[in-house]
C-alpha cells in the first residue's frame, strides 16, 4: 500500500517542537476533503500510520482518531502554543509530483485559514532527498512524503534512530521509548498486531 502522510520536524530547529503547534496543524487539515478532491475513489483517509491493506492494521486506531478536522480547535491550539493568527510561518517541502503539489496547495490553504502561514517548496527528487535528510534540522517544518511497505512497521523507518547519522530519528527526536517500541514491533520474534498497535498509539500521541 502507498500512504501519503505528513512528517513533522519535532526538533529544536523547528517551531513544531511544540506539541500544541503540531496539534494545531493536524486539526486544521480536512483530510477527507483532500482525499475526495484529489484522489477520489482511489484512496481512503488513514487516521493513523497504518492502512486497512496491512494485515497488522488495527481498525480501532482509526475509530478513535484523536485529531478530526476542527478549525476552531486548531486556532485554540495555536493560541496555546503562544502564537496569534499570522504570527508563525512553517516551511512545507514536497516532491514535484502532481498529486503532491495539489495536496500541498490545499494544506497551505487550510493552515492559512486558521492563522498559520505556510511556505511551500516543491522540489525535484534529488533536492527533496537532500532537504529531507538535512542534518541541521532547519530545512523544513512539515514534509509531505510517501512510503511504501508490506506492513505498518515496514514504512516507519523514519522513527528509527539507527537509520540516521544525526543521533536522532527522521523527525529530529531521540525518544528512547519510541525507539524501544519500534524495535519491538519490527523484530521478527516480537512482531505482532499488538506490538504494532502499541507503537502506533505512541506515535499518534507523541508525534
Short mmCIF file of C-alpha atoms in Angstrom, two decimals, residues 37-137:
data_model
loop_
_atom_site.label_atom_id
_atom_site.label_comp_id
_atom_site.label_asym_id
_atom_site.label_seq_id
_atom_site.Cartn_x
_atom_site.Cartn_y
_atom_site.Cartn_z
CA UNK A 37 -10.90 16.31 -4.28
CA UNK A 38 -7.52 14.94 -5.32
CA UNK A 39 -7.55 11.15 -5.09
CA UNK A 40 -11.26 10.36 -5.45
CA UNK A 41 -12.31 6.74 -5.03
CA UNK A 42 -8.71 5.53 -5.36
CA UNK A 43 -7.85 6.42 -1.75
CA UNK A 44 -9.07 6.40 1.82
CA UNK A 45 -8.32 8.56 4.82
CA UNK A 46 -5.98 6.94 7.34
CA UNK A 47 -6.13 8.46 10.79
CA UNK A 48 -3.05 6.59 11.96
CA UNK A 49 0.25 5.43 10.47
CA UNK A 50 -1.19 2.25 9.02
CA UNK A 51 -3.61 1.08 6.36
CA UNK A 52 -6.53 -1.35 6.10
CA UNK A 53 -4.46 -3.09 3.41
CA UNK A 54 -1.95 -4.27 6.03
CA UNK A 55 -2.50 -7.49 7.96
CA UNK A 56 -1.36 -5.81 11.19
CA UNK A 57 -3.88 -2.98 10.83
CA UNK A 58 -5.98 -2.26 13.92
CA UNK A 59 -9.25 -0.58 12.95
CA UNK A 60 -9.73 0.75 16.49
CA UNK A 61 -6.95 3.27 15.86
CA UNK A 62 -8.94 4.83 13.03
CA UNK A 63 -12.17 4.71 15.01
CA UNK A 64 -10.62 6.59 17.91
CA UNK A 65 -8.74 9.11 15.77
CA UNK A 66 -7.60 11.90 18.10
CA UNK A 67 -7.49 14.70 15.52
CA UNK A 68 -10.66 15.26 13.48
CA UNK A 69 -10.94 18.31 11.22
CA UNK A 70 -11.69 21.15 13.65
CA UNK A 71 -10.55 24.67 12.63
CA UNK A 72 -11.73 26.21 15.91
CA UNK A 73 -9.69 23.68 17.87
CA UNK A 74 -6.74 24.44 15.60
CA UNK A 75 -6.96 28.13 16.49
CA UNK A 76 -7.20 27.24 20.17
CA UNK A 77 -4.07 25.10 19.96
CA UNK A 78 -2.28 27.83 18.01
CA UNK A 79 -3.01 30.20 20.90
CA UNK A 80 -1.85 27.56 23.40
CA UNK A 81 1.45 27.45 21.51
CA UNK A 82 1.81 31.20 22.10
CA UNK A 83 1.01 32.47 18.62
CA UNK A 84 -1.64 34.85 17.36
CA UNK A 85 -3.09 34.46 13.88
CA UNK A 86 -0.46 35.24 11.28
CA UNK A 87 2.47 35.20 13.72
CA UNK A 88 4.04 31.90 12.64
CA UNK A 89 5.30 30.66 9.27
CA UNK A 90 6.02 26.98 8.61
CA UNK A 91 8.06 25.53 5.75
CA UNK A 92 6.49 22.60 3.90
CA UNK A 93 8.53 20.57 1.42
CA UNK A 94 7.30 18.00 -1.05
CA UNK A 95 8.23 16.40 -4.35
CA UNK A 96 7.31 17.68 -7.80
CA UNK A 97 4.56 15.13 -8.34
CA UNK A 98 1.11 16.27 -9.43
CA UNK A 99 -0.93 14.88 -6.55
CA UNK A 100 1.68 16.08 -4.03
CA UNK A 101 1.71 19.63 -5.34
CA UNK A 102 -2.10 19.75 -5.34
CA UNK A 103 -2.20 18.33 -1.80
CA UNK A 104 0.40 20.83 -0.60
CA UNK A 105 -1.63 23.70 -2.04
CA UNK A 106 -4.73 22.56 -0.16
CA UNK A 107 -2.79 22.09 3.07
CA UNK A 108 -1.39 25.59 2.67
CA UNK A 109 -4.93 26.98 2.33
CA UNK A 110 -6.18 25.08 5.39
CA UNK A 111 -3.29 26.35 7.51
CA UNK A 112 -3.69 29.93 6.32
CA UNK A 113 -7.40 29.72 7.24
CA UNK A 114 -6.53 29.20 10.91
CA UNK A 115 -3.74 31.78 11.01
CA UNK A 116 -0.65 29.69 10.17
CA UNK A 117 1.39 30.94 7.24
CA UNK A 118 2.83 28.13 5.14
CA UNK A 119 5.65 28.44 2.60
CA UNK A 120 5.50 25.51 0.17
CA UNK A 121 8.68 24.31 -1.54
CA UNK A 122 8.15 21.86 -4.41
CA UNK A 123 11.40 20.06 -5.18
CA UNK A 124 12.75 17.68 -7.77
CA UNK A 125 13.68 14.35 -6.23
CA UNK A 126 17.39 14.98 -5.62
CA UNK A 127 16.82 18.29 -3.85
CA UNK A 128 13.87 16.86 -1.93
CA UNK A 129 16.00 14.00 -0.60
CA UNK A 130 18.79 16.43 0.35
CA UNK A 131 16.39 18.69 2.24
CA UNK A 132 14.59 15.76 3.83
CA UNK A 133 17.88 14.43 5.24
CA UNK A 134 19.18 17.86 6.32
CA UNK A 135 21.36 17.30 9.39
CA UNK A 136 20.82 20.80 10.81
CA UNK A 137 17.10 20.18 11.29
#
